[in-house]
PDB file of C-alpha atoms in Angstrom:
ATOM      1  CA  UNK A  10     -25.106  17.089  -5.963  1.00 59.00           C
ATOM      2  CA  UNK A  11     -26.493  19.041  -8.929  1.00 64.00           C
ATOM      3  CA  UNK A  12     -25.800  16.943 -11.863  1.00 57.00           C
ATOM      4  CA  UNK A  13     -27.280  13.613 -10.017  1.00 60.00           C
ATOM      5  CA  UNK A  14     -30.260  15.678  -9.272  1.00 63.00           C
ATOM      6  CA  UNK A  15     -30.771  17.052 -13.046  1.00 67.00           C
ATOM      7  CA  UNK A  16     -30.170  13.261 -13.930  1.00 59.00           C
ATOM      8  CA  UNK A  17     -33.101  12.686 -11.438  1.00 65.00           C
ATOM      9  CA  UNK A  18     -35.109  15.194 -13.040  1.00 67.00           C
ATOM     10  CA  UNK A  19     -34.608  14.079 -16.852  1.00 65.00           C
ATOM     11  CA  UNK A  20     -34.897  10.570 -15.916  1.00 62.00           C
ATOM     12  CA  UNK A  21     -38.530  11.445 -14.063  1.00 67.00           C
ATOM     13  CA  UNK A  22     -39.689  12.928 -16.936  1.00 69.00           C
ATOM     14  CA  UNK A  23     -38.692  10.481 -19.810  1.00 66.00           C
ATOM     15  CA  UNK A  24     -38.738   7.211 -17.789  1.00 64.00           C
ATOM     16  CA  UNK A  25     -36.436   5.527 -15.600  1.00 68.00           C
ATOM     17  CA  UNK A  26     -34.319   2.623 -16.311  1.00 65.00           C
ATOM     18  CA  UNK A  27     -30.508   1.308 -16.416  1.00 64.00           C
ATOM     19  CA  UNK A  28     -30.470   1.751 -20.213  1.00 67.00           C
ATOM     20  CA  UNK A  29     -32.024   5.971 -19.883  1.00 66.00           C
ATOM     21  CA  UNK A  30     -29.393   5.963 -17.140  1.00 64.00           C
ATOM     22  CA  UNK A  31     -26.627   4.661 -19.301  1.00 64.00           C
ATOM     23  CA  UNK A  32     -27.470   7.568 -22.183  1.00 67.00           C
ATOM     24  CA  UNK A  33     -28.042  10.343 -19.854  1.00 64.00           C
ATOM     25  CA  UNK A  34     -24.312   9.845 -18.192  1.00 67.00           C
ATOM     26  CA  UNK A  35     -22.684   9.063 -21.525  1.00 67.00           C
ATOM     27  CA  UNK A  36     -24.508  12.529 -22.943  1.00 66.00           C
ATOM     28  CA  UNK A  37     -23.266  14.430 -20.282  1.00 63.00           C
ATOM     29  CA  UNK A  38     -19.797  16.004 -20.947  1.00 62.00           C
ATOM     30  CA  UNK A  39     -19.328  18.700 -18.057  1.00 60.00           C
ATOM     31  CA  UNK A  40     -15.822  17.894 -16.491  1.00 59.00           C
ATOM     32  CA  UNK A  41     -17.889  17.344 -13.069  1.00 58.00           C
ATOM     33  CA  UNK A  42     -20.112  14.794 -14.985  1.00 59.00           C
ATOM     34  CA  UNK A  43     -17.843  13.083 -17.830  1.00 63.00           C
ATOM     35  CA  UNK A  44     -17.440   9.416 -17.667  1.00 69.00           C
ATOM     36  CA  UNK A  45     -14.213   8.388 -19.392  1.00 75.00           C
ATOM     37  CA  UNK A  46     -13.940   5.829 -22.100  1.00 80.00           C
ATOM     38  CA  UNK A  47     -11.285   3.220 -21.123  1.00 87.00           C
ATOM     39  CA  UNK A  48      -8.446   4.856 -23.351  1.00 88.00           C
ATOM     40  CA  UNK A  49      -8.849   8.256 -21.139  1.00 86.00           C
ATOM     41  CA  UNK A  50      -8.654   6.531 -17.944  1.00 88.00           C
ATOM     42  CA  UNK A  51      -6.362   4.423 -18.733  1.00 92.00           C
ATOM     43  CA  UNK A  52      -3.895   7.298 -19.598  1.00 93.00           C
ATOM     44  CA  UNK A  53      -5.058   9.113 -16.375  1.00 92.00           C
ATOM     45  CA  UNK A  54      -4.844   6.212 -14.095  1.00 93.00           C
ATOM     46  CA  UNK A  55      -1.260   5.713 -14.810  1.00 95.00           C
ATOM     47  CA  UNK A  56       0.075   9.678 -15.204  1.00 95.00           C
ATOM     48  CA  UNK A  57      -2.129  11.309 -12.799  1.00 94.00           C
ATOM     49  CA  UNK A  58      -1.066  12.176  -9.472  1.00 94.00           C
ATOM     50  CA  UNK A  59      -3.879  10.256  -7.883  1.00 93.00           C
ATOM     51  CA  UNK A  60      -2.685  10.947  -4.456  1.00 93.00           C
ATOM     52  CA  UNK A  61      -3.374  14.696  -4.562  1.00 90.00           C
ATOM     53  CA  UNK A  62      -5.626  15.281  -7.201  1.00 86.00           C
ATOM     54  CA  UNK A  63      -8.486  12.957  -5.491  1.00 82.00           C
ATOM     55  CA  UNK A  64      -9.971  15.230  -2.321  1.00 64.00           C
ATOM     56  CA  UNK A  65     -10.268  12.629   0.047  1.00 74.00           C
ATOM     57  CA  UNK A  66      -7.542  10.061   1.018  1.00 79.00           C
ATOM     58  CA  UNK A  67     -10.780   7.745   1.911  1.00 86.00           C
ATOM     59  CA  UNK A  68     -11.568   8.062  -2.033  1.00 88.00           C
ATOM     60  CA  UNK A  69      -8.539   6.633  -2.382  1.00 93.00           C
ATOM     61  CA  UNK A  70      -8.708   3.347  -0.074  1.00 92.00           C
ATOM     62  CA  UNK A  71     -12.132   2.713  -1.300  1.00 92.00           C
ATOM     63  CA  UNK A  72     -10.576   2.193  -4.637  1.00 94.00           C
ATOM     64  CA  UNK A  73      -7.880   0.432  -3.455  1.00 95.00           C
ATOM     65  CA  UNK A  74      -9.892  -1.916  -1.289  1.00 93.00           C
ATOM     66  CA  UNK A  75     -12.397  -2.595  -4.192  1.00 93.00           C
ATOM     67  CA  UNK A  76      -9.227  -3.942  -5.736  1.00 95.00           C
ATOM     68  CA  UNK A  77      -7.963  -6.029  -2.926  1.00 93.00           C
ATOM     69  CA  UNK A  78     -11.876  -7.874  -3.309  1.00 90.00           C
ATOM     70  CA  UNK A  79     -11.494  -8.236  -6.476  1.00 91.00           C
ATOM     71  CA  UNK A  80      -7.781  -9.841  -6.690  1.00 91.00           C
ATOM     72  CA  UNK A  81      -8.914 -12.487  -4.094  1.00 85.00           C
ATOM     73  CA  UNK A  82      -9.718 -15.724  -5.518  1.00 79.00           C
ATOM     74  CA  UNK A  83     -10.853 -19.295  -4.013  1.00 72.00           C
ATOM     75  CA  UNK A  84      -7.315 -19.943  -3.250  1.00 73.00           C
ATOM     76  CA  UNK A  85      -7.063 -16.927  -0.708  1.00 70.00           C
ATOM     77  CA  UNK A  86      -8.561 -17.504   2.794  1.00 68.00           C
ATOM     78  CA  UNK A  87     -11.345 -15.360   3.805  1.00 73.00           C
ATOM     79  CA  UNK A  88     -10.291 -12.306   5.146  1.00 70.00           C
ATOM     80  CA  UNK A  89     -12.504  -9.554   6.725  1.00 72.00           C
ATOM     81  CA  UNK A  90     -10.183  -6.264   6.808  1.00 71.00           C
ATOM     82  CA  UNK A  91     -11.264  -4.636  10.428  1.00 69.00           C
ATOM     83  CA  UNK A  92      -8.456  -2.362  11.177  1.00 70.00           C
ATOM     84  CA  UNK A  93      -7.884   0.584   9.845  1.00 83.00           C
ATOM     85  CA  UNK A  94      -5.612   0.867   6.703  1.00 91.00           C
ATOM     86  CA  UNK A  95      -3.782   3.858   5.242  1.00 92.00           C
ATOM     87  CA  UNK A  96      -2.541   4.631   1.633  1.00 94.00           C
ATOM     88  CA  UNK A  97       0.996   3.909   1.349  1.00 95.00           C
ATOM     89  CA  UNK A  98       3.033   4.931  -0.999  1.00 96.00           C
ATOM     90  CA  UNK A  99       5.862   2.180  -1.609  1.00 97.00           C
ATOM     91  CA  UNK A 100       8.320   4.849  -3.240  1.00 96.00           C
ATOM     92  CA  UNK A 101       8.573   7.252  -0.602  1.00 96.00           C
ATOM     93  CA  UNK A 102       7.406  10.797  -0.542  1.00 94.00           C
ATOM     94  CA  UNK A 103      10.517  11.533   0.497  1.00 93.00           C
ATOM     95  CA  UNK A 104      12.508   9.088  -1.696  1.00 95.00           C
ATOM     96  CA  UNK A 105      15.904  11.129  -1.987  1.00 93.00           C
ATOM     97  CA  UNK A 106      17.045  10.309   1.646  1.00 89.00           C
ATOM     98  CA  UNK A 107      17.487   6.753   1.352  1.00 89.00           C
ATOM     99  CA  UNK A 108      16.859   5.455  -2.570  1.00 94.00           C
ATOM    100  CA  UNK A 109      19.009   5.680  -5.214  1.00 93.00           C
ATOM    101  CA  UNK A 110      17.898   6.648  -9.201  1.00 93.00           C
ATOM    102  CA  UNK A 111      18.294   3.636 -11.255  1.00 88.00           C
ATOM    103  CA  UNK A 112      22.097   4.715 -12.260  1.00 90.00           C
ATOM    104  CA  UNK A 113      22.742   4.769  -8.500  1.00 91.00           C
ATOM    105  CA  UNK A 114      23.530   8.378  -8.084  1.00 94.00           C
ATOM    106  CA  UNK A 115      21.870  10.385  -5.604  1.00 94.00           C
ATOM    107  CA  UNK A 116      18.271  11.876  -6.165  1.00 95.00           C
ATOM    108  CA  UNK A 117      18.160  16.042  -6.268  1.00 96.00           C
ATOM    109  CA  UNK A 118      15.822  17.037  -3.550  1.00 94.00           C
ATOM    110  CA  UNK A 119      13.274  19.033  -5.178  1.00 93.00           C
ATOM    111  CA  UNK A 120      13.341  22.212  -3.658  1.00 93.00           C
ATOM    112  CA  UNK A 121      17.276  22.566  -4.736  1.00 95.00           C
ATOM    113  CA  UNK A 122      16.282  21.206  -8.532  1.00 94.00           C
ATOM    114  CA  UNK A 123      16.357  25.071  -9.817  1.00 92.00           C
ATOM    115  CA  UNK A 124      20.044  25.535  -9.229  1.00 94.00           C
ATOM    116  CA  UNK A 125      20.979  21.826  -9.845  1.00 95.00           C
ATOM    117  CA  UNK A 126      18.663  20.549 -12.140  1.00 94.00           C
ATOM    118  CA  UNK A 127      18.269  16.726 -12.244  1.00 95.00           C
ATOM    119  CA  UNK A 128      15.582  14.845 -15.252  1.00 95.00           C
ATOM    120  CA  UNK A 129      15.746  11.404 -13.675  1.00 96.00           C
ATOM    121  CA  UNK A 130      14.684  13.092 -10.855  1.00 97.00           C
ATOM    122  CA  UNK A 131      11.766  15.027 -12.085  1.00 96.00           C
ATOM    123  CA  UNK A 132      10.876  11.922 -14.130  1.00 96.00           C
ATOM    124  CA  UNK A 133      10.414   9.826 -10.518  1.00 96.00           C
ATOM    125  CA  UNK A 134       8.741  12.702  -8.891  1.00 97.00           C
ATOM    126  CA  UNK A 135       6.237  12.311 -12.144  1.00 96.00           C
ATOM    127  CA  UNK A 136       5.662   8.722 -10.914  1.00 97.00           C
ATOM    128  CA  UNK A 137       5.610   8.672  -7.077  1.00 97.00           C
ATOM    129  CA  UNK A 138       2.133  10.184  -6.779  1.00 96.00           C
ATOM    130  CA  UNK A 139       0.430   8.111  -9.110  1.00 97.00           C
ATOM    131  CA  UNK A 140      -2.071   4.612  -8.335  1.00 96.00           C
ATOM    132  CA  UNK A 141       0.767   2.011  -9.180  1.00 97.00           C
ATOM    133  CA  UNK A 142       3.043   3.147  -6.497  1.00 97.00           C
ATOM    134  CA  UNK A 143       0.279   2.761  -3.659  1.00 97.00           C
ATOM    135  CA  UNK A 144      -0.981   0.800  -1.266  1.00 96.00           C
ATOM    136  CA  UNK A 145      -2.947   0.003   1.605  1.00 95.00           C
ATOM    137  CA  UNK A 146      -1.319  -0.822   4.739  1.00 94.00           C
ATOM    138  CA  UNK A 147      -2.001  -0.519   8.591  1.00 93.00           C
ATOM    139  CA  UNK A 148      -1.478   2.599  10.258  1.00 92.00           C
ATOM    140  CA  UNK A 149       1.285   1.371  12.624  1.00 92.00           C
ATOM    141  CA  UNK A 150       2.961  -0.420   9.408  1.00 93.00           C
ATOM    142  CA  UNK A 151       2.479   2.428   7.206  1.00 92.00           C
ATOM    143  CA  UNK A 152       4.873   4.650  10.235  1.00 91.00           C
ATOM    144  CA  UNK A 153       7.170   1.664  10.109  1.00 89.00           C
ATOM    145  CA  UNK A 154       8.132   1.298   6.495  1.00 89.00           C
ATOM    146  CA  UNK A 155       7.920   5.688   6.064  1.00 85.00           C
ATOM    147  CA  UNK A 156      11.066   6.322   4.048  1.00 87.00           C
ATOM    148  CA  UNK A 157      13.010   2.774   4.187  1.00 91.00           C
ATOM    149  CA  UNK A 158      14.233   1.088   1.371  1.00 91.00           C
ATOM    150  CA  UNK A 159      12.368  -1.538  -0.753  1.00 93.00           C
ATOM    151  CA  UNK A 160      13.782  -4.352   0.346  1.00 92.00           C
ATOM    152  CA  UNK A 161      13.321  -3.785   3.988  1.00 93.00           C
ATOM    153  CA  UNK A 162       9.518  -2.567   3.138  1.00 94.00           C
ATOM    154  CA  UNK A 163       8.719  -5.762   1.482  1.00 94.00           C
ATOM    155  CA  UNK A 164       9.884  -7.627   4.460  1.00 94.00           C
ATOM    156  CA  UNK A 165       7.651  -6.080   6.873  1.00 95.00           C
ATOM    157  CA  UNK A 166       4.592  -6.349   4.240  1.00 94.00           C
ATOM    158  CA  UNK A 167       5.439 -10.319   4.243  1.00 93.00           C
ATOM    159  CA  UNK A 168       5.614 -10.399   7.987  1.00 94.00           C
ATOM    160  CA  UNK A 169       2.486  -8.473   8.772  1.00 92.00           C
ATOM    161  CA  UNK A 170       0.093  -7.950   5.575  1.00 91.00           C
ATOM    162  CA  UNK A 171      -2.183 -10.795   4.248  1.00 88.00           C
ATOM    163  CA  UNK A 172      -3.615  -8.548   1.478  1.00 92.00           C
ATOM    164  CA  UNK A 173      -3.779 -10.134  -1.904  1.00 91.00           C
ATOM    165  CA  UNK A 174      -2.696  -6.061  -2.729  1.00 94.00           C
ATOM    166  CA  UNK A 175       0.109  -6.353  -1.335  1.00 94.00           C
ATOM    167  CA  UNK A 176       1.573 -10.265  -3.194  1.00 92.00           C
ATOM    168  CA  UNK A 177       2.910  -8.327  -5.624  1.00 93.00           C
ATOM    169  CA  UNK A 178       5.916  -6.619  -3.929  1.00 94.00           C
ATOM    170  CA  UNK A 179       6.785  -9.985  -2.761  1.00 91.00           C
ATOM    171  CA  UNK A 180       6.586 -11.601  -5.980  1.00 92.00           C
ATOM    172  CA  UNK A 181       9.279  -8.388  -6.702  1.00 93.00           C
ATOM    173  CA  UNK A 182      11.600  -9.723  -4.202  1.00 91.00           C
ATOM    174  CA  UNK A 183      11.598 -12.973  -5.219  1.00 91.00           C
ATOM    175  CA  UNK A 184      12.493 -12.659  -8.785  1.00 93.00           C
ATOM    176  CA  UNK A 185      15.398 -10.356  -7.579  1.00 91.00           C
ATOM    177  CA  UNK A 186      13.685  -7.404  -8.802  1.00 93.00           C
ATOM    178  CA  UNK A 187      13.406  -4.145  -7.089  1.00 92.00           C
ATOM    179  CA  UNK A 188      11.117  -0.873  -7.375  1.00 95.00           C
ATOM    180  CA  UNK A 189      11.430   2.186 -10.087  1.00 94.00           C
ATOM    181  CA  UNK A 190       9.613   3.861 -12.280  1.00 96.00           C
ATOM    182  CA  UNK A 191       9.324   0.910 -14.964  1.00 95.00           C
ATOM    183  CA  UNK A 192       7.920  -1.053 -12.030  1.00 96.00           C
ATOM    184  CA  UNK A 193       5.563   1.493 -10.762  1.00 97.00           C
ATOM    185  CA  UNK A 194       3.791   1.894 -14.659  1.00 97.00           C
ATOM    186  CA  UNK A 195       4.296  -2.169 -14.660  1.00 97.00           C
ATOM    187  CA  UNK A 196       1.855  -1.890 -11.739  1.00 97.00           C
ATOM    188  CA  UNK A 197      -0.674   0.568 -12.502  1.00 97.00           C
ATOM    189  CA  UNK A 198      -1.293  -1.344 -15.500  1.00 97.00           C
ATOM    190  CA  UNK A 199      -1.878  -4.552 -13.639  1.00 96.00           C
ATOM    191  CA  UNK A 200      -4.148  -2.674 -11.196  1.00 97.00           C
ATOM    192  CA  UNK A 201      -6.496  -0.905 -14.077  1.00 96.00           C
ATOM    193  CA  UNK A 202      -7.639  -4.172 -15.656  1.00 95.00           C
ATOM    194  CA  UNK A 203      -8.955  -5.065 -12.280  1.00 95.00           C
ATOM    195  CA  UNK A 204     -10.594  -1.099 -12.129  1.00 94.00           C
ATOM    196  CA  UNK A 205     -12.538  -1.492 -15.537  1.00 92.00           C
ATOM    197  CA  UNK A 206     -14.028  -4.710 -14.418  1.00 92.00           C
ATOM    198  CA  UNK A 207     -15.132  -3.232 -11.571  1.00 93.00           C
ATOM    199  CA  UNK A 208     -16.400  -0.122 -13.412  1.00 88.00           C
ATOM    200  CA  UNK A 209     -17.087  -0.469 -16.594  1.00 86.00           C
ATOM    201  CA  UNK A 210     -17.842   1.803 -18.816  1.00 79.00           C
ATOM    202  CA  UNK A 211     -21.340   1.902 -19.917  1.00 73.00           C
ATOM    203  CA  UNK A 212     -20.202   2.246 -23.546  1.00 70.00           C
ATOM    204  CA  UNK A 213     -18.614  -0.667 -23.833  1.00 66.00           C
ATOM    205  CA  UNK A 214     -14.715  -1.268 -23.966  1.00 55.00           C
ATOM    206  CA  UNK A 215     -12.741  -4.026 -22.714  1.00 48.00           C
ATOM    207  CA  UNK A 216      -9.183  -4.015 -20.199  1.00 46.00           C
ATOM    208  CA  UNK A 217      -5.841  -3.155 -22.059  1.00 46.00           C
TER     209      UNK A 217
END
């Protein structure tokens, strides 16, 4: 990588320590090298489409698992995660076959949206990419769930997932509440407080 070897090669020459290292990668403002203050990644960790814009799907778990740690506490058992888990995403890809919009009409497909345009519809497609709306689950589980409703998702997550990640949709259920876009930005909220405690930033700037 080119900008952690010019990093090297700065740092060799002036000294090298955690506080050099801090300046150099707050100096640097290529898009490749920028490190976000809280404010911009908190508005890109809830609007971005996470899913696709992140090149590998493994980028994605590793975040996702770094959460899981870190939402464990001494209550939890210990659990060591050794099979395989797969990004989920809890509103489906393909959410106009079986979920309703919130005013329980139909979704518009998106490929028939230019002769029968639909907002709502656009404004969940906005959503259903982005980190509050997914979440790790097992292969076999992830196939299971695909395109059912919530309800019938959460279920299965109860039976078969012991991930901390993964209370939350049950904690849905129980308080009679279901899944939408309000819930998914609910979410990703909830799940960057834990991200800047894992990473802060180097300049300094608490969770929202």
């Amino acid at each position: 990588n080119r900008l952690f070897v010019s990093w090297m090669a700065r740092l060799n020459k002036d000294g090298i320590s955690r506080e050099r290292l801090h300046e150099r990668m707050l100096a640097e403002e290529s898009d490749s090298g920028l490190w976000p203050d809280d404010a911009r990644l908190h508005e890109s960790w809830l609007n971005e489409p996470l899913y696709r814009r992140l090149y590998s799907r493994r980028r994605l778990e590793y975040i996702l698992r770094r959460i899981e740690m870190t939402l464990r506490t001494s209550r939890h058992e210990r659990v060591t995660i050794e099979s395989g888990l797969t990004v989920e995403h809890v509103l489906p890809q393909e959410w106009t076959k079986h979920w309703r919009l919130p005013d329980g009409s139909k979704g518009v497909p998106s490929e028939e949206r230019l002769t029968k345009p639909s907002p709502d519809s656009d404004a969940r497609d906005r959503v259903l990419q982005t980190i509050g709306n997914l979440t790790l689950l097992t292969g076999p589980l992830n196939s299971t769930n695909q395109n059912r409703e919530f309800e019938y998702k959460v279920r299965k997550i109860k039976e078969y997932s012991l991930l901390a990640l993964n209370g939350y949709f049950r904690q849905r259920v129980e308080k009679g509440k279901g899944w939408d876009e309000d819930a998914i930005q609910e979410r990703g909220r909830k799940l960057f407080k834990q991200a800047v405690r894992i990473w802060p930033h180097p300049g300094g700037g608490g969770a929202r």
